[in-house]
Coordinates of C-alpha atoms and ligand atoms in Angstrom, one line a residue:
Chain A
X1 CA 0.0 -0.1 0.0
X2 CA 1.1 3.6 -0.8
X3 CA 0.3 6.2 1.3
X4 CA 2.4 9.3 0.3
X5 CA 2.8 10.8 -3.4
X6 CA 6.0 12.6 -3.8
X7 CA 5.9 15.0 -6.5
X8 CA 9.3 15.5 -8.0
X9 CA 10.1 18.3 -10.6
X10 CA 14.1 17.8 -10.7
X11 CA 16.1 14.8 -9.9
X12 CA 17.9 17.0 -7.4
X13 CA 14.6 17.6 -5.3
X14 CA 13.7 13.9 -5.0
X15 CA 16.2 12.5 -2.5
X16 CA 15.0 14.6 0.5
X17 CA 11.4 14.2 -0.3
X18 CA 11.7 10.6 -0.5
X19 CA 13.6 10.8 2.8
X20 CA 11.1 12.4 4.2
X21 CA 8.2 10.5 2.9
X22 CA 9.8 7.4 4.3
X23 CA 9.5 8.4 7.7
X24 CA 5.7 9.2 7.3
X25 CA 4.8 6.1 4.9
X26 CA 5.3 4.3 1.7
X27 CA 6.1 6.4 -1.3
X28 CA 5.0 6.6 -4.8
X29 CA 6.7 9.0 -7.0
X30 CA 5.1 11.4 -9.7
X31 CA 8.1 12.6 -12.1
X32 CA 7.6 15.6 -14.2
X33 CA 9.6 18.3 -16.1
X34 CA 13.1 17.2 -15.7
X35 CA 12.5 14.5 -13.4
X36 CA 10.5 12.8 -16.3
X37 CA 13.1 13.1 -18.7
X38 CA 15.6 11.5 -16.3
X39 CA 13.3 9.0 -14.9
X40 CA 16.2 6.4 -14.3
X41 CA 17.4 8.5 -11.5
X42 CA 14.2 8.6 -9.5
X43 CA 13.9 4.5 -10.5
X44 CA 17.1 3.9 -8.4
X45 CA 15.1 4.8 -5.1
X46 CA 13.3 1.6 -5.7
X47 CA 9.7 2.9 -5.6
X48 CA 6.9 3.2 -8.2
X49 CA 7.4 6.0 -10.5
X50 CA 4.5 7.6 -12.4
X51 CA 6.0 9.3 -15.2
X52 CA 4.0 12.7 -16.8
X53 CA 5.5 13.8 -19.8
X54 CA 4.9 17.5 -19.4
X55 CA 5.7 20.1 -17.2
X56 CA 2.7 21.9 -17.1
X57 CA 0.9 22.6 -13.8
X58 CA -2.7 21.8 -15.3
X59 CA -1.6 18.0 -16.5
X60 CA 0.3 17.5 -13.3
X61 CA -2.9 18.4 -11.6
X62 CA -4.7 15.7 -13.3
X63 CA -2.2 12.9 -12.7
X64 CA -1.8 13.7 -9.0
X65 CA -5.5 13.8 -8.8
X66 CA -6.1 10.4 -10.4
X67 CA -3.4 8.8 -8.1
X68 CA -4.8 10.8 -5.0
X69 CA -8.4 8.8 -5.9
X70 CA -6.8 5.7 -6.3
X71 CA -4.4 5.5 -3.4
X72 CA -6.4 7.9 -0.8
X73 CA -2.9 9.0 0.6
X74 CA -2.4 10.5 3.9
X75 CA 0.1 12.9 2.2
X76 CA 1.2 14.4 -0.8
X77 CA 4.6 16.0 -0.9
X78 CA 6.3 17.9 -3.3
X79 CA 9.1 20.7 -4.0
X80 CA 8.0 24.3 -3.5
X81 CA 8.0 25.4 -7.1
X82 CA 5.5 27.9 -9.0
X83 CA 4.5 24.6 -11.1
X84 CA 3.8 22.4 -8.2
X85 CA 2.2 25.1 -6.1
X86 CA -0.3 25.9 -9.1
X87 CA -1.2 22.1 -9.9
X88 CA -1.5 21.1 -6.1
X89 CA -3.6 24.1 -5.3
X90 CA -6.3 22.7 -7.8
X91 CA -5.8 19.1 -6.1
X92 CA -6.5 20.7 -2.5
X93 CA -9.5 22.4 -3.9
X94 CA -11.0 19.5 -5.5
X95 CA -10.6 17.5 -2.1
X96 CA -10.8 20.3 0.4
X97 CA -7.7 19.2 1.9
X98 CA -5.1 21.6 3.5
X99 CA -2.0 22.6 1.7
X100 CA 1.0 24.2 3.1
X101 CA 3.6 25.6 0.5
X102 CA 7.1 27.1 1.8
X103 CA 7.4 24.7 4.7
X104 CA 10.9 24.6 6.4
X105 CA 9.8 21.7 9.1
X106 CA 7.6 19.0 9.3
X107 CA 6.8 15.9 11.3
X108 CA 4.3 13.3 11.2
X109 CA 2.1 12.4 13.9
X110 CA -0.7 9.6 14.3
X111 CA -3.5 11.7 13.7
X112 CA -1.8 14.4 11.4
X113 CA 1.1 16.6 10.7
X114 CA 2.8 19.4 12.5
X115 CA 4.6 21.9 10.2
X116 CA 6.4 25.5 10.4
X117 CA 6.3 28.0 7.7
X118 CA 6.9 31.6 7.4
X119 CA 4.3 34.1 7.6
X120 CA 3.8 37.9 7.3
X121 CA 6.6 37.5 4.5
X122 CA 8.7 35.6 6.9
X123 CA 8.7 38.3 9.8
X124 CA 6.8 35.6 11.8
X125 CA 7.1 31.6 12.0
X126 CA 3.9 29.9 12.2
X127 CA 3.5 26.6 13.5
X128 CA 0.5 24.6 12.6
X129 CA -1.0 21.3 13.2
X130 CA -3.4 19.7 10.7
X131 CA -5.1 16.4 10.0
X132 CA -4.4 13.9 7.2
X133 CA -4.7 14.0 4.1
X134 CA -2.8 17.1 3.6
X135 CA -0.3 18.4 1.1
X136 CA 3.2 19.5 1.9
X137 CA 5.2 21.4 -0.3
X138 CA 8.8 21.8 1.2
X139 CA 11.8 23.9 1.0
X140 CA 15.3 22.5 0.6
X141 CA 17.2 20.9 3.5
X142 CA 13.6 19.7 4.7
X143 CA 15.3 16.1 5.5
X144 CA 18.2 13.9 5.2
X145 CA 18.3 12.5 1.5
X146 CA 17.0 9.1 1.3
X147 CA 19.9 6.3 0.4
X148 CA 19.3 4.8 -3.2
X149 CA 18.7 1.1 -3.6
X150 CA 16.6 -1.3 -5.6
X151 CA 14.8 -0.7 -8.9
X152 CA 11.2 0.7 -9.2
X153 CA 8.7 0.3 -11.5
X154 CA 7.8 2.8 -14.6
X155 CA 4.4 3.7 -15.3
X156 CA 3.3 6.5 -17.8
X157 CA 0.7 8.9 -17.5
X158 CA -1.1 11.5 -19.8
X159 CA -3.7 13.8 -19.7
X160 CA -5.2 16.8 -21.7
X161 CA -5.5 20.3 -19.9
X162 CA -8.9 21.5 -19.5
X163 CA -8.6 23.3 -23.0
X164 CA -5.5 25.5 -21.8
X165 CA -3.4 25.7 -24.9
X166 CA 0.3 26.7 -25.5
X167 CA 1.1 29.0 -28.1
X168 CA 4.8 29.6 -27.2
X169 CA 7.5 28.5 -24.5
X170 CA 9.9 31.4 -24.0
X171 CA 13.1 30.5 -21.8
X172 CA 13.9 32.9 -19.2
X173 CA 17.2 34.9 -19.4
X174 CA 19.5 33.6 -16.7
X175 CA 23.0 34.2 -16.2
X176 CA 23.8 31.0 -14.2
X177 CA 25.5 32.9 -11.5
X178 CA 25.3 31.5 -8.2
X179 CA 24.2 34.0 -5.6
X180 CA 23.4 31.6 -3.1
X181 CA 27.3 30.7 -2.8
X182 CA 28.7 34.5 -3.1
X183 CA 30.1 35.8 -0.1
X184 CA 29.8 39.6 -1.1
X185 CA 26.4 40.3 -2.8
X186 CA 25.8 44.0 -4.1
X187 CA 22.1 44.5 -4.4
X188 CA 20.5 47.0 -6.7
X189 CA 17.2 48.5 -6.5
X190 CA 15.0 51.0 -8.0
X191 CA 17.1 54.1 -6.7
X192 CA 19.0 53.2 -9.9
X193 CA 17.7 55.6 -12.8
X194 CA 19.1 53.6 -15.9
X195 CA 20.3 50.2 -16.6
X196 CA 23.6 51.6 -17.7
X197 CA 24.1 53.1 -14.2
X198 CA 24.1 49.5 -12.8
X199 CA 27.8 49.5 -14.1
X200 CA 28.8 51.0 -10.7
X201 CA 27.4 48.3 -8.9
X202 CA 29.0 45.7 -11.2
X203 CA 32.3 47.7 -10.5
X204 CA 31.9 47.7 -6.8
X205 CA 31.0 44.0 -6.8
X206 CA 34.3 43.3 -8.8
X207 CA 36.4 45.1 -6.2
X208 CA 34.7 43.2 -3.5
X209 CA 35.2 39.9 -4.9
X210 CA 31.3 39.7 -5.2
X211 CA 28.1 39.2 -7.2
X212 CA 25.5 41.7 -8.4
X213 CA 21.6 40.6 -7.6
X214 CA 18.7 43.0 -7.4
X215 CA 15.2 43.5 -6.2
X216 CA 12.1 41.9 -8.0
X217 CA 11.1 44.9 -9.9
X218 CA 14.9 45.6 -11.3
X219 CA 14.8 41.9 -12.6
X220 CA 11.1 40.9 -13.3
X221 CA 10.0 44.2 -14.6
X222 CA 12.5 46.2 -15.8
X223 CA 14.7 43.3 -16.8
X224 CA 18.2 45.3 -16.2
X225 CA 19.4 42.0 -14.4
X226 CA 18.5 38.4 -15.6
X227 CA 15.8 36.6 -13.5
X228 CA 18.1 34.4 -11.5
X229 CA 19.8 37.6 -10.0
X230 CA 16.3 38.3 -8.1
X231 CA 16.6 38.3 -4.5
X232 CA 13.8 37.8 -1.8
X233 CA 10.8 35.8 -0.9
X234 CA 9.8 34.9 -4.5
X235 CA 13.5 34.7 -5.8
X236 CA 16.9 33.8 -4.4
X237 CA 17.6 33.4 -0.6
X238 CA 21.2 34.5 -0.1
X239 CA 23.5 34.4 3.0
X240 CA 26.8 36.3 2.2
X241 CA 29.1 37.8 4.6
X242 CA 28.4 41.1 3.3
X243 CA 25.1 42.3 1.7
X244 CA 25.1 46.0 0.2
X245 CA 21.7 47.1 -0.5
X246 CA 21.8 50.2 -3.2
X247 CA 18.9 52.2 -3.7
X248 CA 16.4 49.3 -2.3
X249 CA 13.5 50.2 0.1
X250 CA 13.8 47.1 2.1
X251 CA 10.2 45.8 1.6
X252 CA 9.4 42.7 3.7
X253 CA 9.4 40.4 0.8
X254 CA 13.0 41.5 -0.5
X255 CA 14.5 41.3 3.0
X256 CA 13.4 37.9 4.0
X257 CA 15.3 37.1 1.2
X258 CA 18.8 38.5 2.7
X259 CA 18.1 37.6 6.5
X260 CA 21.0 35.1 6.5
X261 CA 23.6 37.7 5.6
X262 CA 26.2 38.4 8.3
X263 CA 26.5 42.0 7.8
X264 CA 23.7 44.2 5.8
X265 CA 24.8 47.5 4.7
X266 CA 22.3 49.9 3.2
X267 CA 22.8 53.1 1.0
X268 CA 19.6 55.0 0.6
X269 CA 19.0 58.6 0.2
X270 CA 16.0 58.5 2.4
X271 CA 16.6 58.2 6.0
X272 CA 13.2 56.8 6.6
X273 CA 13.4 53.9 4.3
X274 CA 12.5 50.6 5.9
X275 CA 15.7 49.1 5.2
X276 CA 17.7 51.6 7.2
X277 CA 16.4 50.1 10.5
X278 CA 17.2 46.6 9.2
X279 CA 20.7 47.1 8.4
X280 CA 23.9 46.9 10.3
X281 CA 25.3 50.1 8.7
X282 CA 22.9 52.4 7.1
X283 CA 24.4 55.1 5.0
X284 CA 22.0 58.1 4.2
X285 CA 23.0 59.4 0.7
X286 CA 22.5 59.8 -2.9
X287 CA 23.9 56.6 -4.6
X288 CA 25.0 58.6 -7.5
X289 CA 27.2 60.6 -5.3
X290 CA 28.3 57.8 -2.9
X291 CA 29.1 54.8 -4.7
X292 CA 31.8 56.4 -7.1
X293 CA 33.3 57.8 -4.1
X294 CA 33.3 54.6 -2.3
X295 CA 34.7 52.9 -5.2
X296 CA 37.6 55.4 -5.4
X297 CA 38.1 54.7 -1.7
X298 CA 38.2 51.1 -1.9
X299 CA 40.8 51.5 -5.0
X300 CA 43.2 53.7 -2.9
X301 CA 43.1 51.1 -0.4
X302 CA 43.7 48.4 -2.7
X303 CA 46.4 50.2 -4.2
X304 CA 48.0 51.1 -0.5
X305 CA 47.8 47.5 0.4
X306 CA 49.0 46.1 -2.7
X307 CA 52.1 48.5 -2.7
X308 CA 53.5 47.7 0.8
Chain B
X1 CA -23.5 39.5 -19.5
X2 CA -19.7 39.5 -19.1
X3 CA -18.9 40.0 -15.5
X4 CA -15.4 40.2 -14.1
X5 CA -14.8 39.1 -10.1
X6 CA -11.8 40.5 -8.2
X7 CA -10.6 38.6 -5.3
X8 CA -9.6 41.1 -2.7
X9 CA -7.9 40.5 0.6
X10 CA -7.7 42.3 3.7
X11 CA -4.2 41.2 4.6
X12 CA -2.3 41.4 7.9
X13 CA 0.3 44.1 7.2
X14 CA 3.8 42.7 7.5
X15 CA 5.4 46.1 7.4
X16 CA 3.5 46.4 10.9
X17 CA 4.4 43.5 12.6
X18 CA 3.0 43.8 16.6
X19 CA 4.6 41.5 19.1
X20 CA 3.8 40.4 22.6
X21 CA 6.3 40.9 25.3
X22 CA 7.1 37.0 25.3
X23 CA 8.1 37.3 21.7
X24 CA 4.7 35.9 20.1
X25 CA 3.1 37.4 17.3
X26 CA -0.1 40.0 18.2
X27 CA -2.2 39.5 15.6
X28 CA -5.2 41.3 17.0
X29 CA -2.9 44.5 17.2
X30 CA -1.5 44.3 13.5
X31 CA -3.5 46.4 11.1
X32 CA -5.1 44.9 7.9
X33 CA -4.3 46.7 4.4
X34 CA -5.3 45.6 0.7
X35 CA -3.2 42.8 -0.2
X36 CA -0.8 44.7 -2.7
X37 CA -0.8 42.1 -5.8
X38 CA -4.7 42.6 -5.6
X39 CA -4.1 46.0 -6.8
X40 CA -2.4 44.8 -10.0
X41 CA -5.7 42.5 -10.4
X42 CA -8.0 45.6 -9.9
X43 CA -5.8 47.7 -12.4
X44 CA -6.1 44.9 -15.1
X45 CA -9.8 44.8 -14.5
X46 CA -10.4 48.2 -15.4
X47 CA -9.0 47.5 -18.7
X48 CA -10.8 44.3 -19.1
X49 CA -13.9 46.1 -18.1
X50 CA -14.3 47.8 -21.4
X51 CA -13.4 44.6 -23.5
X52 CA -16.5 42.7 -21.6
X53 CA -18.7 45.3 -20.9
X54 CA -20.1 43.8 -17.9
X55 CA -20.0 44.7 -14.3
X56 CA -16.9 44.2 -12.1
X57 CA -17.5 42.5 -8.6
X58 CA -15.1 42.4 -5.5
X59 CA -15.0 39.6 -3.2
X60 CA -13.5 39.9 0.2
X61 CA -13.6 37.4 2.8
X62 CA -12.6 38.7 6.1
X63 CA -9.8 36.0 7.9
X64 CA -8.8 38.0 10.9
X65 CA -10.5 39.2 14.0
X66 CA -11.6 40.3 16.4
X67 CA -14.4 41.5 14.0
X68 CA -15.2 44.7 15.7
X69 CA -11.6 45.9 15.5
X70 CA -11.3 45.3 11.7
X71 CA -14.1 47.3 10.7
X72 CA -12.2 50.5 9.5
X73 CA -9.4 48.7 7.8
X74 CA -11.7 46.4 6.3
X75 CA -13.9 49.4 5.0
X76 CA -10.8 51.0 3.4
X77 CA -9.9 47.7 1.6
X78 CA -13.5 47.4 0.2
X79 CA -13.5 51.2 -0.6
X80 CA -10.4 50.8 -2.7
X81 CA -11.8 48.2 -4.9
X82 CA -14.9 50.1 -5.4
X83 CA -13.2 53.4 -6.0
X84 CA -11.1 52.0 -8.7
X85 CA -13.3 49.7 -10.5
X86 CA -15.7 47.4 -8.8
X87 CA -19.5 48.5 -9.1
X88 CA -20.4 46.4 -6.3
X89 CA -18.6 44.8 -3.3
X90 CA -19.2 41.4 -1.8
X91 CA -17.8 40.9 1.8
X92 CA -18.1 38.0 4.2
X93 CA -17.2 39.0 7.8
X94 CA -18.3 36.0 10.1
X95 CA -16.7 35.2 13.5
X96 CA -16.9 31.5 12.6
X97 CA -14.4 31.6 9.9
X98 CA -11.8 33.7 12.0
X99 CA -9.0 32.9 12.0
X100 CA -8.9 32.0 8.1
X101 CA -8.4 28.4 6.9
X102 CA -7.5 28.1 3.3
X103 CA -10.0 25.3 2.4
X104 CA -12.9 27.6 4.0
X105 CA -11.9 31.1 2.4
X106 CA -11.9 29.3 -0.9
X107 CA -15.3 27.6 -0.3
X108 CA -16.9 30.9 0.9
X109 CA -15.4 32.9 -2.1
X110 CA -17.0 30.1 -4.7
X111 CA -20.2 30.2 -2.7
X112 CA -20.5 33.8 -2.9
X113 CA -19.8 33.8 -6.7
X114 CA -22.4 30.9 -7.2
X115 CA -25.1 32.0 -4.9
X116 CA -25.1 35.8 -5.7
X117 CA -25.1 35.0 -9.2
X118 CA -22.0 36.7 -10.1
X119 CA -21.8 34.8 -13.2
X120 CA -18.1 35.9 -14.3
X121 CA -16.4 35.3 -17.6
X122 CA -13.0 35.9 -15.6
X123 CA -12.3 35.7 -11.7
X124 CA -9.0 37.6 -11.0
X125 CA -6.8 37.3 -8.0
X126 CA -3.4 38.0 -6.9
X127 CA -0.5 35.3 -7.1
X128 CA -0.3 35.4 -3.0
X129 CA -1.4 37.4 -0.3
X130 CA 1.0 39.3 1.7
X131 CA 0.5 37.8 5.1
X132 CA -0.3 34.3 4.4
X133 CA 1.4 33.7 1.1
X134 CA 0.0 30.6 0.4
X135 CA -0.5 31.0 -3.3
X136 CA -3.4 28.7 -3.3
X137 CA -7.0 30.5 -2.8
X138 CA -7.1 31.2 -6.8
X139 CA -6.6 27.5 -7.9
X140 CA -9.0 26.3 -5.1
X141 CA -11.5 28.4 -6.2
X142 CA -11.2 27.4 -9.9
X143 CA -11.4 23.8 -8.8
X144 CA -14.8 24.7 -6.8
X145 CA -16.2 26.5 -9.8
X146 CA -15.1 23.9 -12.3
X147 CA -13.2 26.4 -14.2
X148 CA -9.6 26.3 -15.7
X149 CA -6.8 28.0 -13.8
X150 CA -3.8 29.8 -14.9
X151 CA -1.5 31.2 -12.1
X152 CA 1.2 33.5 -12.2
X153 CA -0.1 35.6 -15.3
X154 CA 2.6 38.1 -16.0
X155 CA 0.8 39.6 -19.0
X156 CA -2.6 39.5 -20.4
X157 CA -2.1 39.8 -24.3
X158 CA -5.4 40.0 -25.5
X159 CA -9.3 38.7 -25.6
X160 CA -10.3 37.0 -28.5
X161 CA -13.0 34.4 -29.5
X162 CA -14.0 33.5 -25.9
X163 CA -10.6 33.2 -24.8
X164 CA -7.7 35.3 -23.4
X165 CA -4.1 35.0 -24.4
X166 CA -1.7 35.1 -21.4
X167 CA 1.9 35.1 -20.4
X168 CA 2.5 32.6 -17.5
X169 CA 5.7 33.2 -15.6
X170 CA 6.6 29.5 -14.4
X171 CA 9.5 28.4 -12.4
X172 CA 12.0 27.7 -15.2
X173 CA 10.1 29.3 -18.2
X174 CA 7.5 31.6 -19.6
X175 CA 4.5 30.1 -21.3
X176 CA 2.3 31.8 -23.7
X177 CA -1.1 30.3 -23.1
X178 CA -4.9 30.6 -24.7
X179 CA -7.3 30.0 -22.1
X180 CA -11.0 29.3 -22.7
X181 CA -13.1 31.6 -20.9
X182 CA -14.7 31.7 -18.0
X183 CA -11.6 31.0 -16.4
X184 CA -9.7 31.9 -13.0
X185 CA -6.3 34.0 -13.5
X186 CA -3.5 35.0 -10.7
X187 CA -1.7 37.9 -11.5
X188 CA 1.9 38.7 -10.7
X189 CA 3.1 42.2 -9.8
X190 CA 4.7 42.7 -13.1
X191 CA 1.2 42.7 -15.1
X192 CA 0.8 46.4 -14.9
X193 CA 1.5 49.8 -12.9
X194 CA -1.5 50.2 -10.4
X195 CA -2.6 53.8 -10.4
X196 CA -4.1 54.7 -6.7
X197 CA -7.9 56.0 -7.2
X198 CA -8.4 59.6 -7.5
X199 CA -10.1 61.8 -5.3
X200 CA -13.6 61.6 -7.5
X201 CA -13.3 58.1 -7.6
X202 CA -13.0 57.6 -3.9
X203 CA -16.1 59.8 -3.5
X204 CA -18.1 58.0 -5.8
X205 CA -17.3 54.8 -4.2
X206 CA -19.4 55.7 -1.0
X207 CA -22.4 55.3 -3.2
X208 CA -21.9 52.0 -4.6
X209 CA -23.5 49.1 -2.9
X210 CA -21.5 46.9 -0.2
X211 CA -23.2 43.7 0.5
X212 CA -22.3 42.4 4.0
X213 CA -22.7 38.7 4.2
X214 CA -22.6 36.0 6.9
X215 CA -22.2 31.9 6.4
X216 CA -25.9 31.7 7.4
X217 CA -26.8 33.9 4.2
X218 CA -25.0 31.8 2.1
X219 CA -26.2 28.7 3.8
X220 CA -22.6 27.4 4.1
X221 CA -21.5 25.1 6.6
X222 CA -17.7 24.5 6.7
X223 CA -15.4 22.8 8.7
X224 CA -11.7 24.2 9.5
X225 CA -8.8 21.9 9.3
X226 CA -5.8 23.9 10.9
X227 CA -5.1 24.8 14.4
X228 CA -2.5 27.5 14.8
X229 CA -0.2 25.9 17.4
X230 CA 2.3 29.1 17.8
X231 CA 3.4 32.2 16.0
X232 CA 6.9 33.7 16.9
X233 CA 8.2 37.0 16.0
X234 CA 11.5 36.5 13.9
X235 CA 14.0 39.0 15.8
X236 CA 16.2 40.9 13.7
X237 CA 19.0 42.2 15.7
X238 CA 20.9 44.2 13.1
X239 CA 23.4 46.8 14.5
X240 CA 21.6 49.8 13.1
X241 CA 24.7 52.1 12.8
X242 CA 23.8 55.3 11.0
X243 CA 26.2 56.8 8.7
X244 CA 25.2 60.4 7.9
X245 CA 27.6 62.8 6.5
X246 CA 27.5 65.7 4.2
X247 CA 30.7 64.9 2.6
X248 CA 30.3 61.4 0.9
X249 CA 34.3 61.0 1.2
X250 CA 33.8 61.1 4.8
X251 CA 30.8 58.9 4.9
X252 CA 32.7 56.2 2.4
X253 CA 35.8 56.1 4.8
X254 CA 33.6 55.8 8.0
X255 CA 32.1 52.7 6.1
X256 CA 35.2 51.2 4.9
X257 CA 36.4 51.4 8.4
X258 CA 33.5 49.6 9.8
X259 CA 33.5 47.0 7.4
X260 CA 37.2 46.4 8.0
X261 CA 36.6 46.0 11.6
X262 CA 33.8 43.4 11.0
X263 CA 36.5 41.6 8.9
X264 CA 34.1 41.4 5.6
X265 CA 36.2 43.1 3.6
X266 CA 38.8 41.4 1.3
X267 CA 40.5 43.7 -1.0
Ligands
FAD401 C1 4.0 38.4 -3.3 C2 5.1 39.5 -3.6 C3 6.3 38.7 -3.6 C4 7.7 39.6 -3.6 N1 8.7 39.0 -4.0 C5 9.8 40.0 -3.7 C6 11.4 39.2 -3.9 O1 11.3 38.2 -4.2 N2 12.1 40.3 -4.1 C7 11.8 41.5 -4.0 O2 12.9 42.5 -4.0 N3 10.7 42.2 -3.9 C8 9.5 41.4 -4.2 N4 8.4 42.0 -3.8 C9 8.2 43.4 -4.3 C10 8.4 44.2 -3.0 O3 7.2 44.4 -2.2 C11 9.1 45.5 -3.2 O4 7.9 46.1 -4.2 C12 10.3 45.8 -4.0 O5 11.3 44.9 -3.2 C13 10.9 47.1 -4.2 O6 11.9 47.2 -4.8 P1 13.0 48.3 -4.6 O7 13.4 48.3 -3.4 O8 14.0 48.0 -5.8 O9 12.2 49.4 -5.0 P2 11.5 50.8 -4.3 O10 10.7 50.3 -3.2 O11 11.0 51.7 -5.2 O12 12.7 51.7 -3.6 C14 13.7 52.4 -4.1 C15 14.5 53.1 -3.1 O13 15.4 53.7 -3.6 C16 15.9 54.9 -2.7 N5 16.6 55.7 -3.6 C17 15.8 56.6 -4.9 N6 16.7 57.3 -5.3 C18 17.9 57.0 -4.7 C19 19.4 57.3 -5.0 N7 19.8 58.4 -5.8 N8 20.1 57.3 -4.0 C20 20.2 56.4 -2.9 N9 19.0 56.0 -2.8 C21 17.7 56.1 -3.6 C22 14.6 55.5 -2.4 O14 14.7 55.9 -1.2 C23 13.9 53.8 -2.0 O15 14.0 53.5 -0.4 C24 7.1 41.3 -3.8 C25 6.0 41.8 -3.7 C26 4.7 40.5 -3.3 C27 3.5 41.4 -3.1
AMP402 N1 -9.8 35.8 2.4 C1 -9.8 36.4 1.1 N2 -10.6 37.2 0.5 C2 -10.6 37.6 -0.9 N3 -9.7 37.0 -1.6 C3 -8.6 36.3 -1.1 C4 -8.8 35.9 0.1 N4 -7.6 35.0 0.6 C5 -6.7 35.2 -0.9 N5 -7.4 35.9 -1.8 C6 -7.2 35.8 -3.1 O1 -6.1 35.2 -3.5 C7 -4.9 35.5 -3.8 C8 -3.6 34.6 -3.4 O2 -3.7 34.4 -1.8 P1 -3.0 33.5 -0.9 O3 -3.5 32.2 -1.7 O4 -3.4 33.4 0.4 O5 -1.5 33.7 -1.3 C9 -5.0 36.9 -3.2 O6 -4.0 37.7 -3.6 C10 -6.3 37.4 -3.3 O7 -6.7 38.0 -4.8

C-alpha cells in the first residue's frame, strides 16, 4: 500500500522528499519536467514512479488527482516551485484538503502533521497542526536525502489540460550566477535610474570579489538583470558575509531573502526608508554621489595595501 | 453579460508586525491593508471591463479578527476596490471563519460567486497574499467552480473569440497560453503599474453597494482544518549604525573602516 505521493520536478529535489516520505509512510513518485526526462535517477530509489511527460501545472494536477483517488494517500509531498504550487492548489481545492507551501519543518503524528513555515513575509514563523490527508510543499533541506537502492517500476500517465493551449514557450534569461554561494553580494534597487548606471554596482562587486543581484522590479519588471539575480521571498535566498543594498527600500518580501547575511549595508538617500532600520550600517546618501566615491576609496586602499 | 470578479484580501500588514512581550505575534493589534498584488488585479479589471462590457464585483472574505476591531481597515480595503473599478462589493465577515482556513476561504468565495449570481467570465486574483502567501486560494476557487485555472499571469495579451491569451511565469520558463473563458487567473506584480484611485473615484465609491454577508446568508456550513500551535516574531538584531555625513568621502571612509573591523572586506 502506498500512502504518500511524492512529486518530483527535478531529480535533485527527490532525495530529500523521498527521505521525508519514508519517515511517514510508503511513497510512490510522480515525475514530471526534468524528472520525467531523467526518470532512471528516480527509479534508483526503488519505488514505483509515474511519469508525466509534461511540465504543465494543469497536466500535473490531473495526474496527481487520479493517483490521489486511487491511493487515498495521507500525504502529498512536493518541492515548493511555481509549477507544483499551482497544480497542487487545484488538487487541494478538489478534495478540500489542507495545503502548506514553503514549509521549513514538518513532523508526522498519528492523526496529522505539525509543520512550520514563514508568515507575514517571513517576519513571523507559524506552527500549525492539520489532520491527514494534507499537502506539504517543502523548501530545500527539509530532511536527510534517502539512500538509493532497488529498481522501481515505471508507469506512464498522460492527460489533456482543460482546454488551456500552449501557444509558445519562452526561456527565461538566466545568467547562471550562483548568488546563494557568493560571499559578497551587491543588491540593486529602483533607486538606480537607468540600466547603464548599474555599471557602478558591477564595479563595486568586482572590487569586493562579489556578485550583483537585485530586487524583483529590477529583474522582473525592468529586466535590467537576469531572472536568477532576483533576491527575495519569491526569488533567491542569499547568505553572504556582506550584503550591500543600494537604492533598495527594504520591503519585507526583499528582506526575507537576505536575512541570512552576516552584515547588511544599506545605501539610501531616504533616512526613513525601512531598510535603514534593518541594516547593520545605513548610509544616508545619494547613491550617484556615494558609490563612485566608495569605489575610489576602496581602490586607493587596495593600491596602498598592494604596494606595501 | 460578461462580468469580472476580483478577489481582494484584507491582509495583515507585514510592515507593521506587532509583538507580545513573550515574543509571540500579536495578531489582534497588527493592522490590515489591501494585499498588494490585488491592486494589480484591480488595475487590470479597469482595462478588461471595457473589453467585456459587464460589471466588476469584488469579493472579500475577512480572515482575521476581532471583527469589531477590523471594521475600519476592512472598509478601506473595500473602498479601494470600489473606487478603483468595482461596481459592487461582496464582503463576508463572520466570527465562525476567523482565523481563516484556506479550504474554508476558498469555499466561501466560490459560494459567494455562485449564490449571488455573479456569473463571471473571468475571476482575477493575486499570485499570493502578503500575510499568508499560500499561493492557493485562486486555484482552489477554480476547482470549486469547475473552471480552468492559470496562475502567475505576468501579462494579458488579448481577449479573442472567448479566449484570453496570457503569459504565465513558471519556475524555469514563460509560457504563452490561450485560455478558454470563463477562467480563473492569478496575476503577478509585473502585470501593470497600479494607479491609486483619484479623489473623485473615492467619493463616488461611497455610493456603490457593499453587500455584507454571513455564512448563514450563504447557507454554508464549513469545517476548519488548521489549528495554529504558535506564532513567533522573528527577531532581527541588526546593529543599525547610521552613517550620515554631508561629505560623501567621509561617509565612504567611515563605512570602509566599519567593514574592516567586521572582517568582511577582502581587497
Ligand atoms: C507576493 C510578493 C512577492 C514579492 N517578492 C519579492 C522578492 O522576492 N524580491 C523583491 O525584491 N521584492 C519582492 N516583492 C516586491 C516588494 O514588495 C517591493 O515592491 C520591492 O522589493 C521594491 O523594490 P525596490 O526596493 O527596488 O524599489 P522601491 O521600493 O521603489 O525603492 C527604491 C529605494 O531607492 C531609494 N532611492 C531612490 N533614489 C535614490 C538615490 N539616488 N540614491 C539612494 N537611494 C535612492 C528610495 O529612497 C527607495 O527607498 C514582492 C511583492 C509581493 C507582493
Ligand atoms: N480572504 C480572502 N478574500 C478575498 N480574496 C482572497 C482571500 N484570500 C486570498 N484571496 C485571493 O487569493 C490571492 C492569493 O492569496 P493566497 O492564496 O492567500 O496567497 C490573493 O491575492 C487574493 O486575490
